[in-house]
Amino acid sequence: MPERILSNRDLEGIVDTSDEWIMRRSGIKERRISSNKRKEKTGDLAIRASLRALEMAGVSPDKLDMIVVGTVTPDRQFPSVACTVQEALNANNAAAFDISAGCSGFLYALETVNNAIRSGTCGTALVIGAECLSTIVNWEDRGTCVLLADGAGATVVSSATEQGGILSSHLKSDGKLWELLYSSYGSSHLPETLMDMDQKPFFLKMNGNRLFKKAIECLCSISRDALRHNSLSSEEIDLVVPHQANIRIIQAMANNLDIPMDKVYTNLHKYGNTSSASIPIALDEANREGLLSKGDNVLLVSFGAGLTWGASIVRWSI
Ligand code: COA
């Protein structure tokens, strides 16, 4: 996570909002924002997360066959953040590319790597979620700037002979609903006039109300698909690591699935919504807190811009 903390109280001095409103409507208390002074970009956060993941896994960069980054806020249009990470790690044997799937970017990346491993073309990979949403947020729009933040998380995924690992993944999309959450940053559609540029067309735009309802619907249905596919009941899930968008969305999903909140990991009060980085960050914190044991069934579930949504059930095998 970037070191710089932006609290709800700080936001009270930027837009017309209050700590009380943000906490009650979203569950977020503070978030991390990358430092302009240190020119901290998405790639820098991704590199730091990757180094920690490789250290924990005891894997050296030259063993990596693939680096895949889920992001909607790359350092530049191209080359990819994954190539920036590849260079920094000196991962000379790795293919590297980004995946754009909104807040579901991490689960899309994970399933891409899972399939590459299963097909035999990849042995070990880095799967990363990394974002600097603060660079596309309109800091005059109180409906979005209080929710979104920066961060990165990384996982090392490798082939194994033993049973377990990723039991199944389920990914969906509905492009008809793109206008619920989008940014025209890096658009191939140029504004007609410079005037349009002044309208700040590149900032992220969101219909929070409609997205809120759709998110609960998608999270519940995809989680049920994942449970059904693996003949698991909700009681057999040991930990849910959901995309950290809004505590009320997460509570509604848990309630609907009959999963008690003490089995649902949340850290959005500290970090806000970091899009595709939220699941790997939460998974790492849950792991470092000792909440994951060998054999546990872990449900990862997300939704985001696109719309995209997805779920993976992982049998923790380390
Ligand atoms: N501080 C104070 N008031 C705010 C505010 C803020 N930061 N943001 C919006 N408001 C106001 C609105 O202007 C509105 O005022 P009005 O009634 O006078 O028009 C009022 O609060 C209620 O707004 P509403 O949008 O109905 O609130 P809500 O209960 O739906 O909560 C969100 C708003 C954004 C927190 C909620 O819709 C949400 O979380 N949606 C999903 C967003 C999301 O997860 N996006 C990422 C997807 S990956």
Short mmCIF file of C-alpha atoms and ligand atoms in Angstrom, two decimals:
data_model
loop_
_atom_site.label_atom_id
_atom_site.label_comp_id
_atom_site.label_asym_id
_atom_site.label_seq_id
_atom_site.Cartn_x
_atom_site.Cartn_y
_atom_site.Cartn_z
CA MET A 1 0.00 0.00 0.00
CA PRO A 2 1.16 3.57 -0.56
CA GLU A 3 2.21 5.15 2.74
CA ARG A 4 0.12 8.28 2.32
CA ILE A 5 -3.19 8.06 4.25
CA LEU A 6 -6.22 10.12 3.24
CA SER A 7 -8.83 10.00 6.01
CA ASN A 8 -12.53 10.84 5.83
CA ARG A 9 -11.72 13.93 7.90
CA ASP A 10 -9.18 15.00 5.23
CA LEU A 11 -11.88 14.57 2.58
CA GLU A 12 -14.17 16.91 4.52
CA GLY A 13 -11.75 19.66 3.46
CA ILE A 14 -11.89 18.64 -0.24
CA VAL A 15 -15.59 17.98 -0.98
CA ASP A 16 -18.90 18.55 0.80
CA THR A 17 -18.99 15.33 2.82
CA SER A 18 -18.57 14.00 6.36
CA ASP A 19 -16.82 11.16 8.12
CA GLU A 20 -20.22 10.05 9.41
CA TRP A 21 -21.78 9.88 5.88
CA ILE A 22 -18.86 7.99 4.35
CA MET A 23 -18.71 5.47 7.23
CA ARG A 24 -22.47 4.90 7.29
CA ARG A 25 -22.91 4.55 3.51
CA SER A 26 -19.70 2.69 2.65
CA GLY A 27 -17.83 1.49 5.76
CA ILE A 28 -14.65 3.30 4.64
CA LYS A 29 -12.69 5.25 7.28
CA GLU A 30 -9.50 6.01 5.38
CA ARG A 31 -7.68 5.04 2.20
CA ARG A 32 -4.16 5.13 0.73
CA ILE A 33 -3.22 7.48 -2.09
CA SER A 34 0.01 7.21 -4.08
CA SER A 35 2.52 10.00 -3.66
CA ASN A 36 2.85 12.58 -6.45
CA LYS A 37 6.09 13.76 -4.93
CA ARG A 38 7.68 10.33 -5.20
CA LYS A 39 6.05 9.80 -8.62
CA GLU A 40 4.61 6.55 -7.27
CA LYS A 41 2.78 4.85 -10.13
CA THR A 42 0.74 1.65 -10.51
CA GLY A 43 3.89 -0.15 -11.69
CA ASP A 44 5.82 0.88 -8.55
CA LEU A 45 3.09 -0.52 -6.30
CA ALA A 46 2.91 -3.70 -8.40
CA ILE A 47 6.68 -4.19 -8.14
CA ARG A 48 6.67 -3.80 -4.35
CA ALA A 49 3.78 -6.26 -3.96
CA SER A 50 5.49 -8.73 -6.33
CA LEU A 51 8.75 -8.66 -4.38
CA ARG A 52 6.90 -9.45 -1.16
CA ALA A 53 4.94 -12.26 -2.81
CA LEU A 54 8.06 -13.84 -4.32
CA GLU A 55 9.86 -13.59 -0.98
CA MET A 56 6.98 -15.27 0.86
CA ALA A 57 6.71 -18.02 -1.76
CA GLY A 58 10.49 -18.52 -1.90
CA VAL A 59 10.41 -18.25 -5.69
CA SER A 60 13.13 -16.49 -7.68
CA PRO A 61 12.05 -14.22 -10.60
CA ASP A 62 13.79 -16.36 -13.22
CA LYS A 63 11.34 -19.18 -12.39
CA LEU A 64 8.39 -17.07 -13.57
CA ASP A 65 6.79 -18.09 -16.88
CA MET A 66 4.10 -15.42 -16.80
CA ILE A 67 3.32 -12.08 -15.21
CA VAL A 68 -0.29 -10.96 -15.53
CA VAL A 69 -1.57 -7.70 -14.07
CA GLY A 70 -5.23 -6.80 -13.63
CA THR A 71 -5.47 -3.00 -13.87
CA VAL A 72 -7.57 -0.16 -15.25
CA THR A 73 -4.98 2.47 -14.35
CA PRO A 74 -1.76 1.42 -16.12
CA ASP A 75 1.26 3.73 -15.99
CA ARG A 76 0.74 4.43 -19.68
CA GLN A 77 -1.40 3.09 -22.55
CA PHE A 78 1.44 0.75 -23.48
CA PRO A 79 3.68 -1.03 -22.75
CA SER A 80 1.89 -2.88 -20.00
CA VAL A 81 2.41 -2.65 -16.24
CA ALA A 82 3.31 -6.34 -16.44
CA CYS A 83 6.32 -5.49 -18.65
CA THR A 84 7.40 -2.83 -16.13
CA VAL A 85 7.27 -5.48 -13.40
CA GLN A 86 9.10 -7.98 -15.62
CA GLU A 87 11.94 -5.51 -16.16
CA ALA A 88 12.22 -4.54 -12.48
CA LEU A 89 12.31 -8.18 -11.35
CA ASN A 90 14.62 -9.22 -14.13
CA ALA A 91 12.16 -12.04 -14.82
CA ASN A 92 13.84 -13.04 -18.06
CA ASN A 93 11.71 -16.10 -18.80
CA ALA A 94 8.29 -14.54 -18.31
CA ALA A 95 5.61 -13.52 -20.78
CA ALA A 96 3.98 -10.34 -19.49
CA PHE A 97 0.64 -8.66 -20.17
CA ASP A 98 -2.18 -6.70 -18.52
CA ILE A 99 -5.85 -7.56 -18.28
CA SER A 100 -8.56 -4.90 -18.20
CA ALA A 101 -11.68 -6.24 -16.50
CA GLY A 102 -12.57 -3.46 -14.05
CA CYS A 103 -12.57 -4.51 -10.42
CA SER A 104 -12.72 -8.15 -11.57
CA GLY A 105 -9.27 -7.81 -13.15
CA PHE A 106 -7.57 -9.97 -10.55
CA LEU A 107 -10.00 -12.89 -10.91
CA TYR A 108 -9.84 -12.67 -14.72
CA ALA A 109 -6.01 -12.71 -14.49
CA LEU A 110 -6.06 -15.61 -12.04
CA GLU A 111 -8.23 -17.72 -14.33
CA THR A 112 -6.07 -16.89 -17.37
CA VAL A 113 -3.02 -18.15 -15.49
CA ASN A 114 -4.90 -21.15 -14.11
CA ASN A 115 -5.77 -22.22 -17.66
CA ALA A 116 -2.19 -21.68 -18.85
CA ILE A 117 -0.92 -23.85 -15.99
CA ARG A 118 -3.51 -26.56 -16.66
CA SER A 119 -2.63 -26.62 -20.35
CA GLY A 120 1.04 -27.07 -19.48
CA THR A 121 2.32 -23.84 -21.05
CA CYS A 122 3.10 -22.23 -17.70
CA GLY A 123 4.61 -23.59 -14.49
CA THR A 124 4.79 -20.57 -12.19
CA ALA A 125 3.23 -17.13 -12.55
CA LEU A 126 2.77 -13.85 -10.79
CA VAL A 127 -0.85 -12.71 -10.72
CA ILE A 128 -1.15 -9.09 -9.67
CA GLY A 129 -3.91 -6.54 -9.10
CA ALA A 130 -2.62 -2.97 -9.08
CA GLU A 131 -4.31 0.43 -9.33
CA CYS A 132 -3.84 4.15 -8.87
CA LEU A 133 -7.51 5.12 -9.10
CA SER A 134 -6.66 8.51 -7.57
CA THR A 135 -5.33 9.49 -11.02
CA ILE A 136 -8.70 9.10 -12.76
CA VAL A 137 -11.00 10.17 -9.93
CA ASN A 138 -12.69 13.55 -10.20
CA TRP A 139 -11.74 15.13 -6.88
CA GLU A 140 -14.79 17.41 -7.15
CA ASP A 141 -17.22 14.47 -7.32
CA ARG A 142 -18.10 13.46 -3.77
CA GLY A 143 -20.05 10.43 -5.02
CA THR A 144 -16.84 8.71 -6.16
CA CYS A 145 -13.73 10.33 -4.66
CA VAL A 146 -14.63 9.15 -1.15
CA LEU A 147 -14.75 5.51 -2.28
CA LEU A 148 -11.79 4.87 -4.59
CA ALA A 149 -8.11 4.50 -3.75
CA ASP A 150 -4.70 3.11 -4.66
CA GLY A 151 -2.87 -0.14 -3.86
CA ALA A 152 -1.49 -3.39 -5.20
CA GLY A 153 -1.51 -7.07 -4.29
CA ALA A 154 0.37 -9.98 -5.81
CA THR A 155 0.13 -13.76 -5.69
CA VAL A 156 2.47 -16.50 -6.86
CA VAL A 157 0.53 -19.29 -8.55
CA SER A 158 2.19 -22.51 -9.60
CA SER A 159 1.40 -25.99 -10.83
CA ALA A 160 1.13 -28.77 -8.26
CA THR A 161 0.53 -32.48 -8.34
CA GLU A 162 -1.57 -32.59 -5.18
CA GLN A 163 -5.34 -32.02 -5.17
CA GLY A 164 -6.68 -28.57 -4.42
CA GLY A 165 -5.72 -25.10 -5.52
CA ILE A 166 -8.22 -23.35 -7.79
CA LEU A 167 -11.23 -25.68 -7.84
CA SER A 168 -13.17 -23.62 -10.38
CA SER A 169 -13.60 -20.10 -11.70
CA HIS A 170 -16.74 -18.48 -13.08
CA LEU A 171 -16.46 -15.25 -15.04
CA LYS A 172 -19.27 -13.14 -16.52
CA SER A 173 -19.80 -9.79 -18.22
CA ASP A 174 -22.56 -7.52 -19.46
CA GLY A 175 -21.29 -4.75 -21.72
CA LYS A 176 -24.80 -3.26 -22.03
CA LEU A 177 -24.29 -1.82 -18.55
CA TRP A 178 -20.95 -0.07 -19.28
CA GLU A 179 -22.35 3.35 -18.43
CA LEU A 180 -22.80 2.41 -14.78
CA LEU A 181 -19.04 2.82 -14.30
CA TYR A 182 -16.51 4.08 -16.82
CA SER A 183 -13.62 6.37 -17.59
CA SER A 184 -12.71 7.63 -21.07
CA TYR A 185 -9.07 7.91 -20.10
CA GLY A 186 -6.88 6.80 -23.00
CA SER A 187 -9.92 6.92 -25.30
CA SER A 188 -9.59 6.19 -29.03
CA HIS A 189 -12.57 8.52 -29.44
CA LEU A 190 -11.06 12.04 -29.42
CA PRO A 191 -13.11 14.91 -28.04
CA GLU A 192 -14.51 17.08 -30.88
CA THR A 193 -13.09 20.28 -29.48
CA LEU A 194 -10.71 21.44 -26.80
CA MET A 195 -13.83 22.66 -25.00
CA ASP A 196 -14.79 19.02 -24.47
CA MET A 197 -11.39 18.47 -22.89
CA ASP A 198 -12.31 21.13 -20.33
CA GLN A 199 -15.39 19.08 -19.42
CA LYS A 200 -12.92 16.59 -17.97
CA PRO A 201 -14.20 13.66 -20.06
CA PHE A 202 -11.45 11.40 -18.77
CA PHE A 203 -12.55 11.25 -15.16
CA LEU A 204 -14.26 8.19 -13.82
CA LYS A 205 -18.06 8.36 -13.83
CA MET A 206 -20.38 6.16 -11.80
CA ASN A 207 -24.09 5.57 -11.24
CA GLY A 208 -23.65 4.42 -7.63
CA ASN A 209 -27.26 3.65 -6.93
CA ARG A 210 -27.85 1.28 -9.87
CA LEU A 211 -24.42 -0.28 -9.45
CA PHE A 212 -25.10 -0.98 -5.79
CA LYS A 213 -28.16 -3.14 -6.57
CA LYS A 214 -26.55 -4.85 -9.57
CA ALA A 215 -23.44 -5.65 -7.53
CA ILE A 216 -25.38 -7.54 -4.87
CA GLU A 217 -27.33 -9.46 -7.53
CA CYS A 218 -24.13 -10.43 -9.43
CA LEU A 219 -22.09 -11.37 -6.36
CA CYS A 220 -24.86 -13.62 -5.05
CA SER A 221 -25.62 -15.38 -8.32
CA ILE A 222 -21.97 -16.04 -9.25
CA SER A 223 -21.19 -17.29 -5.73
CA ARG A 224 -24.11 -19.71 -5.97
CA ASP A 225 -22.84 -20.91 -9.38
CA ALA A 226 -19.41 -21.57 -7.85
CA LEU A 227 -20.83 -23.41 -4.83
CA ARG A 228 -23.15 -25.52 -7.00
CA HIS A 229 -20.35 -26.40 -9.44
CA ASN A 230 -18.24 -27.80 -6.59
CA SER A 231 -21.18 -29.39 -4.71
CA LEU A 232 -20.32 -27.23 -1.71
CA SER A 233 -22.78 -25.71 0.74
CA SER A 234 -22.21 -22.20 2.09
CA GLU A 235 -21.32 -23.77 5.49
CA GLU A 236 -18.39 -25.51 3.80
CA ILE A 237 -16.80 -22.16 2.87
CA ASP A 238 -14.16 -21.27 5.48
CA LEU A 239 -13.42 -17.75 4.30
CA VAL A 240 -14.90 -15.34 1.76
CA VAL A 241 -12.55 -12.73 0.33
CA PRO A 242 -14.81 -10.38 -1.62
CA HIS A 243 -13.97 -7.31 -3.69
CA GLN A 244 -13.84 -4.50 -1.15
CA ALA A 245 -16.24 -1.91 -2.58
CA ASN A 246 -18.79 -1.17 0.12
CA ILE A 247 -19.48 -2.86 3.46
CA ARG A 248 -23.26 -2.75 2.84
CA ILE A 249 -22.83 -4.64 -0.45
CA ILE A 250 -20.66 -7.25 1.28
CA GLN A 251 -23.11 -7.64 4.19
CA ALA A 252 -26.08 -8.00 1.82
CA MET A 253 -24.21 -10.69 -0.15
CA ALA A 254 -23.21 -12.60 3.01
CA ASN A 255 -26.74 -12.41 4.33
CA ASN A 256 -28.20 -13.67 1.06
CA LEU A 257 -25.73 -16.58 0.93
CA ASP A 258 -26.25 -17.44 4.61
CA ILE A 259 -22.59 -16.90 5.43
CA PRO A 260 -21.86 -15.22 8.78
CA MET A 261 -19.80 -12.01 8.58
CA ASP A 262 -17.07 -13.51 10.76
CA LYS A 263 -16.24 -15.73 7.78
CA VAL A 264 -15.99 -12.73 5.46
CA TYR A 265 -12.68 -10.87 5.35
CA THR A 266 -12.92 -7.10 5.04
CA ASN A 267 -10.31 -4.37 5.17
CA LEU A 268 -12.05 -1.65 3.20
CA HIS A 269 -12.29 0.54 6.32
CA LYS A 270 -8.49 1.02 5.95
CA TYR A 271 -8.07 0.99 2.18
CA GLY A 272 -11.35 1.90 0.41
CA ASN A 273 -12.04 0.41 -3.01
CA THR A 274 -8.76 -0.39 -4.80
CA SER A 275 -10.48 -2.10 -7.77
CA SER A 276 -8.56 -5.13 -9.06
CA ALA A 277 -6.05 -4.82 -6.19
CA SER A 278 -8.62 -5.31 -3.44
CA ILE A 279 -8.86 -9.13 -3.48
CA PRO A 280 -5.09 -9.88 -3.51
CA ILE A 281 -4.51 -7.24 -0.79
CA ALA A 282 -7.25 -8.75 1.38
CA LEU A 283 -6.09 -12.31 0.66
CA ASP A 284 -2.54 -11.40 1.70
CA GLU A 285 -3.69 -9.75 4.93
CA ALA A 286 -5.93 -12.69 5.79
CA ASN A 287 -3.02 -15.05 5.13
CA ARG A 288 -0.53 -13.03 7.20
CA GLU A 289 -3.10 -12.87 10.04
CA GLY A 290 -3.15 -16.69 10.06
CA LEU A 291 -6.77 -16.97 8.92
CA LEU A 292 -5.99 -19.51 6.20
CA SER A 293 -5.14 -23.16 6.85
CA LYS A 294 -4.34 -26.00 4.52
CA GLY A 295 -7.56 -27.52 3.18
CA ASP A 296 -9.70 -24.40 3.70
CA ASN A 297 -12.27 -23.56 1.04
CA VAL A 298 -11.87 -19.91 0.12
CA LEU A 299 -14.43 -18.05 -2.00
CA LEU A 300 -13.02 -15.10 -3.97
CA VAL A 301 -15.76 -12.98 -5.52
CA SER A 302 -15.83 -9.68 -7.38
CA PHE A 303 -17.78 -7.31 -9.62
CA GLY A 304 -16.85 -4.13 -11.42
CA ALA A 305 -16.80 -1.96 -14.52
CA GLY A 306 -17.70 -3.63 -17.76
CA LEU A 307 -19.81 -4.82 -16.13
CA THR A 308 -17.74 -7.83 -15.18
CA TRP A 309 -18.09 -10.21 -12.28
CA GLY A 310 -16.62 -13.48 -11.19
CA ALA A 311 -15.97 -16.03 -8.47
CA SER A 312 -13.27 -18.60 -7.80
CA ILE A 313 -13.22 -21.27 -5.16
CA VAL A 314 -9.70 -22.02 -3.97
CA ARG A 315 -8.78 -24.94 -1.72
CA TRP A 316 -5.87 -23.45 0.22
CA SER A 317 -3.04 -25.90 -0.25
CA ILE A 318 -0.02 -24.44 1.53
N1 COA B 1 -21.04 12.82 1.20
C1 COA B 1 -22.23 13.31 1.53
N2 COA B 1 -23.31 13.15 0.75
C2 COA B 1 -23.16 12.47 -0.40
C3 COA B 1 -21.93 11.93 -0.80
C4 COA B 1 -20.83 12.13 0.05
N3 COA B 1 -19.61 11.66 -0.24
N4 COA B 1 -22.08 11.29 -1.98
C5 COA B 1 -23.36 11.41 -2.31
N5 COA B 1 -24.02 12.12 -1.37
C6 COA B 1 -25.43 12.50 -1.30
C7 COA B 1 -26.11 12.45 -2.66
O1 COA B 1 -25.88 13.67 -3.35
C8 COA B 1 -27.55 12.28 -2.26
O2 COA B 1 -28.07 13.54 -1.89
P1 COA B 1 -29.58 13.93 -2.28
O3 COA B 1 -30.44 12.92 -1.59
O4 COA B 1 -29.70 15.31 -1.73
O5 COA B 1 -29.64 13.84 -3.77
C9 COA B 1 -27.50 11.44 -0.98
O6 COA B 1 -26.14 11.55 -0.50
C10 COA B 1 -27.83 9.97 -1.19
O7 COA B 1 -27.09 9.53 -2.31
P2 COA B 1 -27.23 8.09 -2.84
O8 COA B 1 -26.38 7.96 -4.09
O9 COA B 1 -28.68 7.69 -2.93
O10 COA B 1 -26.56 7.28 -1.63
P3 COA B 1 -26.37 5.73 -1.48
O11 COA B 1 -26.96 5.28 -0.21
O12 COA B 1 -26.74 4.99 -2.74
O13 COA B 1 -24.79 5.59 -1.34
C11 COA B 1 -22.89 5.01 -2.65
C12 COA B 1 -23.97 6.05 -2.37
C13 COA B 1 -22.05 5.53 -3.80
C14 COA B 1 -22.05 4.84 -1.40
C15 COA B 1 -23.56 3.67 -3.03
O14 COA B 1 -24.51 3.88 -4.04
C16 COA B 1 -22.58 2.65 -3.53
O15 COA B 1 -21.71 2.22 -2.79
N6 COA B 1 -22.74 2.17 -4.77
C17 COA B 1 -21.84 1.19 -5.34
C18 COA B 1 -20.59 1.87 -5.74
C19 COA B 1 -19.48 0.92 -6.01
O16 COA B 1 -19.29 -0.02 -5.30
N7 COA B 1 -18.71 1.21 -7.05
C20 COA B 1 -17.57 0.47 -7.42
C21 COA B 1 -17.98 -0.76 -8.09
S1 COA B 1 -16.60 -1.80 -8.33
#
